[in-house]
PDB file of C-alpha atoms and ligand atoms in Angstrom:
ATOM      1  CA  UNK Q 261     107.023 -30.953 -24.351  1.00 84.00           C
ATOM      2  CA  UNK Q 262     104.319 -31.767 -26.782  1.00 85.00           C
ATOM      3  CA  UNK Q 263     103.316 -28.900 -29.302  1.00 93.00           C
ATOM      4  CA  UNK Q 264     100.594 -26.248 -28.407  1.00 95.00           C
ATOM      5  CA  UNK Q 265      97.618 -27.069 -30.697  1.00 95.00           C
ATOM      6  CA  UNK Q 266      96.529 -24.111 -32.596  1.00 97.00           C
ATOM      7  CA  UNK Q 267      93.704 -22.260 -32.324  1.00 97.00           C
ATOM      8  CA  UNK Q 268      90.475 -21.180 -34.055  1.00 97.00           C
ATOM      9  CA  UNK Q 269      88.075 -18.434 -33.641  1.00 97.00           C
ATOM     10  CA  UNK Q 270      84.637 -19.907 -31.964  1.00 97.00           C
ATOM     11  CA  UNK Q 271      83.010 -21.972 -34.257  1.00 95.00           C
ATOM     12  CA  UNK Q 272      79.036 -22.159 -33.564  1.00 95.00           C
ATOM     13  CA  UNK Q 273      78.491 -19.596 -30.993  1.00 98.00           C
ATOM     14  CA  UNK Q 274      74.901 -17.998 -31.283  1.00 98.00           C
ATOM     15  CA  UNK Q 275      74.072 -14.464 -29.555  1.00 98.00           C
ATOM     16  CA  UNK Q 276      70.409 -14.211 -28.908  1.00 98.00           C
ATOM     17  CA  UNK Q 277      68.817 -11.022 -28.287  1.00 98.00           C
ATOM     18  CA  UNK Q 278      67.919 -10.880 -24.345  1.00 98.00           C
ATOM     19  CA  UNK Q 279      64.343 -11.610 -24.811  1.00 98.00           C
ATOM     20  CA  UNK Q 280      64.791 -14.562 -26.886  1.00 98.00           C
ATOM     21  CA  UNK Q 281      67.913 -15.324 -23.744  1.00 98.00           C
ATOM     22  CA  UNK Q 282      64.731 -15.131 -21.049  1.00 98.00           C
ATOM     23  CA  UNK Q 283      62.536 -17.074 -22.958  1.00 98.00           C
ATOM     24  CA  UNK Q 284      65.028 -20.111 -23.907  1.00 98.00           C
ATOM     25  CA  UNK Q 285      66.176 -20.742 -20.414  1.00 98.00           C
ATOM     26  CA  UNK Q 286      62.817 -20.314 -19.094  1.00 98.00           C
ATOM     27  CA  UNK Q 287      61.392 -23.166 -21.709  1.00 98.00           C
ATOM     28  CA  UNK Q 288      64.420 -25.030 -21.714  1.00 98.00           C
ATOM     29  CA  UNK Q 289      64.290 -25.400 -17.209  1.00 98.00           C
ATOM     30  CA  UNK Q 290      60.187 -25.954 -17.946  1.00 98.00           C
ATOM     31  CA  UNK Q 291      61.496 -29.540 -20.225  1.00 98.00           C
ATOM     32  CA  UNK Q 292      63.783 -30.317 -17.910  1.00 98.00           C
ATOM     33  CA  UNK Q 293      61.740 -30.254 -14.882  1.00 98.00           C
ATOM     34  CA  UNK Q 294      59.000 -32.391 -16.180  1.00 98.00           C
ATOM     35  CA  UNK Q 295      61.945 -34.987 -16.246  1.00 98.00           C
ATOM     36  CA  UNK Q 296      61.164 -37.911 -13.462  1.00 98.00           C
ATOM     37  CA  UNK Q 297      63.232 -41.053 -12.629  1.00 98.00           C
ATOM     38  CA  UNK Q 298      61.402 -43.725 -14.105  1.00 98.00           C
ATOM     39  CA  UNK Q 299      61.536 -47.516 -12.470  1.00 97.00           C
ATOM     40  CA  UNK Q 300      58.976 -48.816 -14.045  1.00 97.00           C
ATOM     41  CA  UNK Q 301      59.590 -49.507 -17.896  1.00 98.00           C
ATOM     42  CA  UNK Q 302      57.128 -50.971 -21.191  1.00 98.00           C
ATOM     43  CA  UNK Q 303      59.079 -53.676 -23.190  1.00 98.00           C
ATOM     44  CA  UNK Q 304      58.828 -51.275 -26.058  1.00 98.00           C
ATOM     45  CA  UNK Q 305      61.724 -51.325 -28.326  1.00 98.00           C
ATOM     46  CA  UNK Q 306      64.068 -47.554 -28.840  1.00 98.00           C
ATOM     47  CA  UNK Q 307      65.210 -47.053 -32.345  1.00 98.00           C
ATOM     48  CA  UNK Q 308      69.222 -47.683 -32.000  1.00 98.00           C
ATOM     49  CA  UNK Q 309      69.520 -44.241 -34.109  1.00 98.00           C
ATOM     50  CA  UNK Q 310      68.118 -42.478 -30.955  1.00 99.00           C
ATOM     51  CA  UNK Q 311      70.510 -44.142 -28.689  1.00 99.00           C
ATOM     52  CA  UNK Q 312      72.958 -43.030 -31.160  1.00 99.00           C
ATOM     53  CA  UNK Q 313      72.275 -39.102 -31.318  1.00 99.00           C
ATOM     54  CA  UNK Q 314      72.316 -39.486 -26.932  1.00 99.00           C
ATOM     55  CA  UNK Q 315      75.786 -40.865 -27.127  1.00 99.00           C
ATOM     56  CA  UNK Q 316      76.706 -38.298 -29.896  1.00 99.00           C
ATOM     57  CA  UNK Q 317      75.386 -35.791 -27.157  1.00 99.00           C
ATOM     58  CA  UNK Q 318      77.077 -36.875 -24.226  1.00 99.00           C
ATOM     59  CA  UNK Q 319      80.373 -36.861 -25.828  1.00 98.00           C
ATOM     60  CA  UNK Q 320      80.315 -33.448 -25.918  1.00 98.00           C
ATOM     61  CA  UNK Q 321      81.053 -32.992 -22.467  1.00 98.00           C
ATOM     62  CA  UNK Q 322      83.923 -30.685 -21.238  1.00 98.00           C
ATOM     63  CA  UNK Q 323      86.735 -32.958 -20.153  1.00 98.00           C
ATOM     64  CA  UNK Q 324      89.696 -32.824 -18.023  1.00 97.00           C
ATOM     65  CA  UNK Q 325      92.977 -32.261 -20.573  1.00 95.00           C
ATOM     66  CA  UNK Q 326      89.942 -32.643 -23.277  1.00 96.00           C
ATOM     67  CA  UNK Q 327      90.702 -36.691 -22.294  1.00 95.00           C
ATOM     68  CA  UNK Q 328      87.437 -37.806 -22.759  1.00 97.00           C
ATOM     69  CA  UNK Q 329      87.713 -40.662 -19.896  1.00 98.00           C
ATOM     70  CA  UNK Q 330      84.694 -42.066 -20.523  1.00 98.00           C
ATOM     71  CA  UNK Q 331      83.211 -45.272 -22.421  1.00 98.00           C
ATOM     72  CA  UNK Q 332      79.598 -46.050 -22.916  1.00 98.00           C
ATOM     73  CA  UNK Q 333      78.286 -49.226 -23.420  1.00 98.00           C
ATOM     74  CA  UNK Q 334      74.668 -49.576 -25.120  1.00 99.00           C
ATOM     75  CA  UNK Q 335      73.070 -53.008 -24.475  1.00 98.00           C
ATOM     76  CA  UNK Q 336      70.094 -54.328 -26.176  1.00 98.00           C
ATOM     77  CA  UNK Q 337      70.694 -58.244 -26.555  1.00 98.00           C
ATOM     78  CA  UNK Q 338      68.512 -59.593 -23.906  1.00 98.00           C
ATOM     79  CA  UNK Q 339      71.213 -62.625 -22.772  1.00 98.00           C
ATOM     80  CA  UNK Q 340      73.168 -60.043 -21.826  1.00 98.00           C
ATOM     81  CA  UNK Q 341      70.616 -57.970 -19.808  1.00 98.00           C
ATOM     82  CA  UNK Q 342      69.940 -61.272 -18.043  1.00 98.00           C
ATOM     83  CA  UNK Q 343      73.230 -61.441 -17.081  1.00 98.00           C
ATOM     84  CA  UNK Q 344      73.768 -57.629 -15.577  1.00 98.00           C
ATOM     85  CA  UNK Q 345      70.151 -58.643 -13.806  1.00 98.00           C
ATOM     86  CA  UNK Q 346      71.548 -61.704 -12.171  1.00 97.00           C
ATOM     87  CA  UNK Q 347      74.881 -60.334 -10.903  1.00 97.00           C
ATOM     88  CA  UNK Q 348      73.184 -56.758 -10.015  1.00 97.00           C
ATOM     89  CA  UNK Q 349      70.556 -58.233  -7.745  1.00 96.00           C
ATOM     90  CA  UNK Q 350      72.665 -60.886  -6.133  1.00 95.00           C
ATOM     91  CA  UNK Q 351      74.610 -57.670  -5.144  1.00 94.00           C
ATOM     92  CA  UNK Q 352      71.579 -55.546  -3.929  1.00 94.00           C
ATOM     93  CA  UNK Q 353      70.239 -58.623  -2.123  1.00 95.00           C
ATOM     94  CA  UNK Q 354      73.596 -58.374   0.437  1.00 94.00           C
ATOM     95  CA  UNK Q 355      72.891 -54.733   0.408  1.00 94.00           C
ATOM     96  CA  UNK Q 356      69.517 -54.918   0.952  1.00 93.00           C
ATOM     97  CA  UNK Q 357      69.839 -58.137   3.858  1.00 92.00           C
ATOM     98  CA  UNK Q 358      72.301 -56.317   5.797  1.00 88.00           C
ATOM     99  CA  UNK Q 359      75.796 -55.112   3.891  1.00 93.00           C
ATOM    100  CA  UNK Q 360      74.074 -51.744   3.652  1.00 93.00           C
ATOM    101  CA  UNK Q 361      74.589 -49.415   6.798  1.00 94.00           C
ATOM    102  CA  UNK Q 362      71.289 -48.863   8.893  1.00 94.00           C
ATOM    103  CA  UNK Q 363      71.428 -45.130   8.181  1.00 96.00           C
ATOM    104  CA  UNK Q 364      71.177 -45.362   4.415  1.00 94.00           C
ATOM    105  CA  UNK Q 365      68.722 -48.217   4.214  1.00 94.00           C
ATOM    106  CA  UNK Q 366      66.406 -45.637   6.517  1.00 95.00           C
ATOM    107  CA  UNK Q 367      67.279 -42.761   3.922  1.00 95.00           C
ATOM    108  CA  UNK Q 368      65.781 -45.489   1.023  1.00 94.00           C
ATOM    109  CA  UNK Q 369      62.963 -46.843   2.782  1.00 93.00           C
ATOM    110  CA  UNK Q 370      60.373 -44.261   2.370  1.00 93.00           C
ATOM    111  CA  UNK Q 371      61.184 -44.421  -1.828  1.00 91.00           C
ATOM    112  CA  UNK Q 372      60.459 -48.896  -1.333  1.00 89.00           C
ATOM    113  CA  UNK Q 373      63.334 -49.650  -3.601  1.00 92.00           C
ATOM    114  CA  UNK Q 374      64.211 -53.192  -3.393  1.00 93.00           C
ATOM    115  CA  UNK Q 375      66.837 -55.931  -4.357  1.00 94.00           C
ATOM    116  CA  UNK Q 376      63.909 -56.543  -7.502  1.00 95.00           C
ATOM    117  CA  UNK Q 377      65.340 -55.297 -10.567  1.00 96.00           C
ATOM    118  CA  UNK Q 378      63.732 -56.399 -13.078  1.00 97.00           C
ATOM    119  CA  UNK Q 379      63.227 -53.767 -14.941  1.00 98.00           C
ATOM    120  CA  UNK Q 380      67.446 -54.585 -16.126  1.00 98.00           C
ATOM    121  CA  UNK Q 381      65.090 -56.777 -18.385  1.00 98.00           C
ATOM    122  CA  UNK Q 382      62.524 -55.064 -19.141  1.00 98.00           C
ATOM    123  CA  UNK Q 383      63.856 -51.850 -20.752  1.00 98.00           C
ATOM    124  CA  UNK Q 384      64.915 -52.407 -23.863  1.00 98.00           C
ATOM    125  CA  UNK Q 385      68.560 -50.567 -23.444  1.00 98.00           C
ATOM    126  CA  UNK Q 386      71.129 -50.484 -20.779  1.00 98.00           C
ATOM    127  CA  UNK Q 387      74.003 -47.999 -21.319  1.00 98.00           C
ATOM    128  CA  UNK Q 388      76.564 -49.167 -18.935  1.00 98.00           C
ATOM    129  CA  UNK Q 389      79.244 -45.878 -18.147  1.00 98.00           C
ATOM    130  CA  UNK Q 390      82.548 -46.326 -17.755  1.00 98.00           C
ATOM    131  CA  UNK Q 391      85.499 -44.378 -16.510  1.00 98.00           C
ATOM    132  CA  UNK Q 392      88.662 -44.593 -18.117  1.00 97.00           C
ATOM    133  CA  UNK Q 393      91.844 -43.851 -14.963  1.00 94.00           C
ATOM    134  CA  UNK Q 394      93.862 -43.722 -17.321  1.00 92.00           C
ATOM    135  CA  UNK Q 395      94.228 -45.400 -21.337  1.00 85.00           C
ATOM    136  CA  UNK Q 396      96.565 -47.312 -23.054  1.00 83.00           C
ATOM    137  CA  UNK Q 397      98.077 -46.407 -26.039  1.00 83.00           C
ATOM    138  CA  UNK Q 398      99.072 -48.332 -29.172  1.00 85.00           C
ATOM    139  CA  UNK Q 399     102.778 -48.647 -27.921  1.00 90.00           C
ATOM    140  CA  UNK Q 400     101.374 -50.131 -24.281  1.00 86.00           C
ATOM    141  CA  UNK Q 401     101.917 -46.960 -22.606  1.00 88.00           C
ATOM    142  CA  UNK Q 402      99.792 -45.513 -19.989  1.00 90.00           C
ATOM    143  CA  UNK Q 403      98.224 -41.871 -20.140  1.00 90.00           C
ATOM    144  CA  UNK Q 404      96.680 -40.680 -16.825  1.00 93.00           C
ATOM    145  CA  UNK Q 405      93.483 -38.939 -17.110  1.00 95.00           C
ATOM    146  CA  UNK Q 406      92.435 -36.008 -14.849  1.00 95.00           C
ATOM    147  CA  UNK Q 407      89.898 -35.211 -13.347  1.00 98.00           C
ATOM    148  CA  UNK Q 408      87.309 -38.306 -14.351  1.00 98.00           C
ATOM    149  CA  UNK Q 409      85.075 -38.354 -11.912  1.00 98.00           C
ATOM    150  CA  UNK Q 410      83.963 -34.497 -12.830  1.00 98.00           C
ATOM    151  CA  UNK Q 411      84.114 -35.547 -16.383  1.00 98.00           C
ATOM    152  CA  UNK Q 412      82.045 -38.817 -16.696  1.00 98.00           C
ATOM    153  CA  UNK Q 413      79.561 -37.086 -14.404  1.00 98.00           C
ATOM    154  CA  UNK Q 414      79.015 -34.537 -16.444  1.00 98.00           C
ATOM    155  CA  UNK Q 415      78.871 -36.232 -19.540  1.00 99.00           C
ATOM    156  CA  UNK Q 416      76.255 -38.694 -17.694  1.00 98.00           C
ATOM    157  CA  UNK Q 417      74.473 -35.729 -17.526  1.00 98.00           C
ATOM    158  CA  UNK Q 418      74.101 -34.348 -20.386  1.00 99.00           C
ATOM    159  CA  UNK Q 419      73.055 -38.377 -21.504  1.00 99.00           C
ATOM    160  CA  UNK Q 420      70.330 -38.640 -19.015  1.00 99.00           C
ATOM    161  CA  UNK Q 421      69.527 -34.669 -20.477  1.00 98.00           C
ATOM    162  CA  UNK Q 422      69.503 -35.814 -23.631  1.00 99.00           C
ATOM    163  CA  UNK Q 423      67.427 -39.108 -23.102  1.00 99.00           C
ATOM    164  CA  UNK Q 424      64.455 -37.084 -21.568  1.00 98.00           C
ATOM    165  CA  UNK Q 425      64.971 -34.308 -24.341  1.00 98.00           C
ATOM    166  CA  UNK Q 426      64.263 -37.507 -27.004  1.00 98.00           C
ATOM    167  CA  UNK Q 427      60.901 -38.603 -25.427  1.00 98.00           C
ATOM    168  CA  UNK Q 428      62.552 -41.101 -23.420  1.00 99.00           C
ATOM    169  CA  UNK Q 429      63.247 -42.158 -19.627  1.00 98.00           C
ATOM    170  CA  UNK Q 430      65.339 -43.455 -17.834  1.00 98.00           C
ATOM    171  CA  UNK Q 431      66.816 -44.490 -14.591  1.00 98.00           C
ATOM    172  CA  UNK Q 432      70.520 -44.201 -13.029  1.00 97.00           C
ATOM    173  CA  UNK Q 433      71.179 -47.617 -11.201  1.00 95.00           C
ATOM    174  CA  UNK Q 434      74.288 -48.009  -9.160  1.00 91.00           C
ATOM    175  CA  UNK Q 435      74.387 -51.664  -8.192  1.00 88.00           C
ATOM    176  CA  UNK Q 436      77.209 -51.598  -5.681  1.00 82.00           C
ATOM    177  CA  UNK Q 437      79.983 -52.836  -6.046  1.00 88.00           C
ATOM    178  CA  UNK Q 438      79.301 -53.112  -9.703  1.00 94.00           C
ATOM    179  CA  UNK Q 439      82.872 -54.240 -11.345  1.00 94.00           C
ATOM    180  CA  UNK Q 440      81.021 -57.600 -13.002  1.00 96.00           C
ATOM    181  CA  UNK Q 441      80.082 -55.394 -15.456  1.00 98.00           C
ATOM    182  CA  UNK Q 442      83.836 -55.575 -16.227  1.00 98.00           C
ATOM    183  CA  UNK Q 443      83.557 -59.065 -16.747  1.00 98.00           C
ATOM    184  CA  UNK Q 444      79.772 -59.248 -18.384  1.00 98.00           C
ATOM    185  CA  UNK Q 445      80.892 -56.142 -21.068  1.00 98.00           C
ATOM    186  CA  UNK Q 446      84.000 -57.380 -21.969  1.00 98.00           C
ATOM    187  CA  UNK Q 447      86.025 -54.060 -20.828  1.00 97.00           C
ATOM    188  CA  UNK Q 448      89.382 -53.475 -20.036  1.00 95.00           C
ATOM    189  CA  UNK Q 449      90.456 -53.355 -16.083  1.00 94.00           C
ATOM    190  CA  UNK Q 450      91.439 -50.082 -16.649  1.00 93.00           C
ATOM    191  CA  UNK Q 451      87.987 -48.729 -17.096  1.00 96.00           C
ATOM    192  CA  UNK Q 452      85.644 -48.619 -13.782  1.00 97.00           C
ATOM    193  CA  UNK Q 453      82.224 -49.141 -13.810  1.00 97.00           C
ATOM    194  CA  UNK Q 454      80.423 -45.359 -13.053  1.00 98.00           C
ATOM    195  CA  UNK Q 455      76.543 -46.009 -13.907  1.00 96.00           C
ATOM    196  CA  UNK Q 456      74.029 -48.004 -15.244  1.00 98.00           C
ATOM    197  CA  UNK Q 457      71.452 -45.798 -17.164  1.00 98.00           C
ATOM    198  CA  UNK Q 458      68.088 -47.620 -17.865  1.00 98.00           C
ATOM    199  CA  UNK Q 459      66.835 -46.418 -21.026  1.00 99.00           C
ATOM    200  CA  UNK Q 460      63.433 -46.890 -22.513  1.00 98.00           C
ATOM    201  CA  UNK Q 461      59.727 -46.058 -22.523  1.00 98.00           C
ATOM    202  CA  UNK Q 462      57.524 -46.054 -19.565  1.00 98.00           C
ATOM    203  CA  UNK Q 463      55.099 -48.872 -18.807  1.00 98.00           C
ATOM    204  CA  UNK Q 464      51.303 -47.346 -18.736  1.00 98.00           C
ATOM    205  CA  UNK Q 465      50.727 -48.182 -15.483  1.00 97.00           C
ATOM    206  CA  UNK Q 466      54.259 -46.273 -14.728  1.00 98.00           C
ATOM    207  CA  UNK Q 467      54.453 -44.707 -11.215  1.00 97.00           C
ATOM    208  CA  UNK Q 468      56.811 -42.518  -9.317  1.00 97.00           C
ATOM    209  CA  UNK Q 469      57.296 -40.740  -5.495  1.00 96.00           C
ATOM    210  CA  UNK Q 470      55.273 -37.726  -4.768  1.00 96.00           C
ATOM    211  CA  UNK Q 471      58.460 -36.237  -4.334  1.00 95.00           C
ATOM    212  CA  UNK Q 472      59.490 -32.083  -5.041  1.00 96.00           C
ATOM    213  CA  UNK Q 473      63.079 -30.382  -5.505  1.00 98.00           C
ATOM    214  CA  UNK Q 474      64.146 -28.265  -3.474  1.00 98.00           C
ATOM    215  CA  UNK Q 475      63.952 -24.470  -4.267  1.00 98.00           C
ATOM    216  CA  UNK Q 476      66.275 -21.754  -5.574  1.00 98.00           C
ATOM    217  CA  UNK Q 477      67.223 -20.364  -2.593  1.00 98.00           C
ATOM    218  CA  UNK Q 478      68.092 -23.209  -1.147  1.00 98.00           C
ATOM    219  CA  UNK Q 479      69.863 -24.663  -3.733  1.00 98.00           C
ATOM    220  CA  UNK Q 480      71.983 -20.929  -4.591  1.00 98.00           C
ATOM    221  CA  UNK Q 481      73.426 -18.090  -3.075  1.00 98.00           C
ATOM    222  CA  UNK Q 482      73.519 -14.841  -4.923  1.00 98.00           C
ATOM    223  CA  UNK Q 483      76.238 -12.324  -3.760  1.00 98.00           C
ATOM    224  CA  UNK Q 484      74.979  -9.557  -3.857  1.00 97.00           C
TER     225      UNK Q 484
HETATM  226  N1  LIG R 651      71.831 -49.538  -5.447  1.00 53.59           N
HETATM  227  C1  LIG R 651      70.660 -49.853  -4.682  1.00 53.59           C
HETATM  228  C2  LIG R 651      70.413 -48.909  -3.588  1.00 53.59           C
HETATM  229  C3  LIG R 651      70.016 -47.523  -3.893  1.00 53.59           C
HETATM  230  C4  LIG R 651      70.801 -46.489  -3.460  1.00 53.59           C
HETATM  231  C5  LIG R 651      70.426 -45.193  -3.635  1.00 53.59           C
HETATM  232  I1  LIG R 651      71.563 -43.712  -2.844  1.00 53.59           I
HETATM  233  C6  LIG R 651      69.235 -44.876  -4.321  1.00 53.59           C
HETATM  234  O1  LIG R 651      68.847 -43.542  -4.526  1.00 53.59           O
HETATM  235  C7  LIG R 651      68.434 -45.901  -4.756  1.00 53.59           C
HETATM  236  C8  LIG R 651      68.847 -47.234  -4.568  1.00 53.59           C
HETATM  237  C9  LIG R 651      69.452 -50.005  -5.620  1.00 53.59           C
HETATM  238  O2  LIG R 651      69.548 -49.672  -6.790  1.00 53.59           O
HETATM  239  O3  LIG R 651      68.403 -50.463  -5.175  1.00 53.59           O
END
């Protein structure tokens, strides 16, 4: 049995009077709801630094066995973008012209997405997510992860969180099936592709759905 790791008392943990409480979580759901899903992107470029401190963020997720499954891939180098374009839309044109059930091209026909993505281009960064199943360590041995789906979503999260929180936007794009990224990032097979986030600023003429969220109640229950 490995040995228990020791432990320390909290580090960081800030108590805030219950005003202060009310007003943080009020202001901090007000940022979070202007966030939108942006698909349409300026060729602006994003200070690597900023990229950076969103990565630093998203590492910070909880983790199953505190494995940290995940592996994030920030691309800027336009060859390469032209690359995840190429082999993304020849994989949403089959989805698109008929390898997509009926049912869920209806469910993305009133948002008009297409098999068009040029905006993998356009932006100036795409952070390709991966999921670690398991790693390898320096002797060649395997070590399962747990639980990596949970984890890599929340750490996408608290990226896409952390993006808007800079002054950025950006847009999760699940090309399906996606594993060229494999090939085009140079990553192990061990890693699955999760997401690609589109990161960058939005073009001025920059539009999105008239669409709403649902509300409290119907997204919680409160017993009592
Ligand atoms: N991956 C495709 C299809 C798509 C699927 C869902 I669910 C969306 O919310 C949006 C698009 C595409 O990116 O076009």
């Amino acid at each position: 049995m490995p040995k228990k790791i020791p432990s320390l008392p909290l580090p960081g943990y800030r108590r805030y009077p219950t005003e202060e409480m009310r007003r943080r979580s009020d202001e901090f759901y007000t940022e979070l709801n202007r966030r939108r899903t942006v698909r349409h992107y300026s060729d602006q470029a994003v200070l690597r630094e900023l990229i950076e401190n969103c990565l630093h963020t998203a590492g910070t997720a909880p983790s199953g066995a505190n494995r940290q499954p995940w592996h994030f891939v920030a691309v800027s180098d336009p060859e390469i973008k032209k690359q995840i374009r190429a082999a993304a839309e020849e994989e949403e044109r089959a989805f698109y012209g008929g390898r997509a059930p009926d049912d869920w091209l209806a469910a993305l026909a009133p948002l008009g997405t297409d098999a068009d993505k040029s905006f993998l281009e356009t932006a100036p960064y795409l952070i390709a997510i991966f999921a670690q199943s398991h790693s390898v360590k320096s002797s060649g041995d395997k070590e399962k992860n747990y639980y990596v789906q949970e984890s890599v979503g929340i750490a996408t999260g608290m990226l896409i969180t952390a993006i808007h929180h800079a002054g950025l936007v950006s847009l999760t794009h699940t090309p399906s099936p996606m594993r060229f990224l494999n090939k085009v990032l140079g990553r192990p097979p061990s890693e699955r592709p999760f997401l690609l986030l589109v990161v960058g600023f939005p073009a001025e003429d920059a539009t999105v759905p008239d669409i709403s969220r649902k509300s409290l109640s119907e997204i919680s229950t409160f017993l009592p």
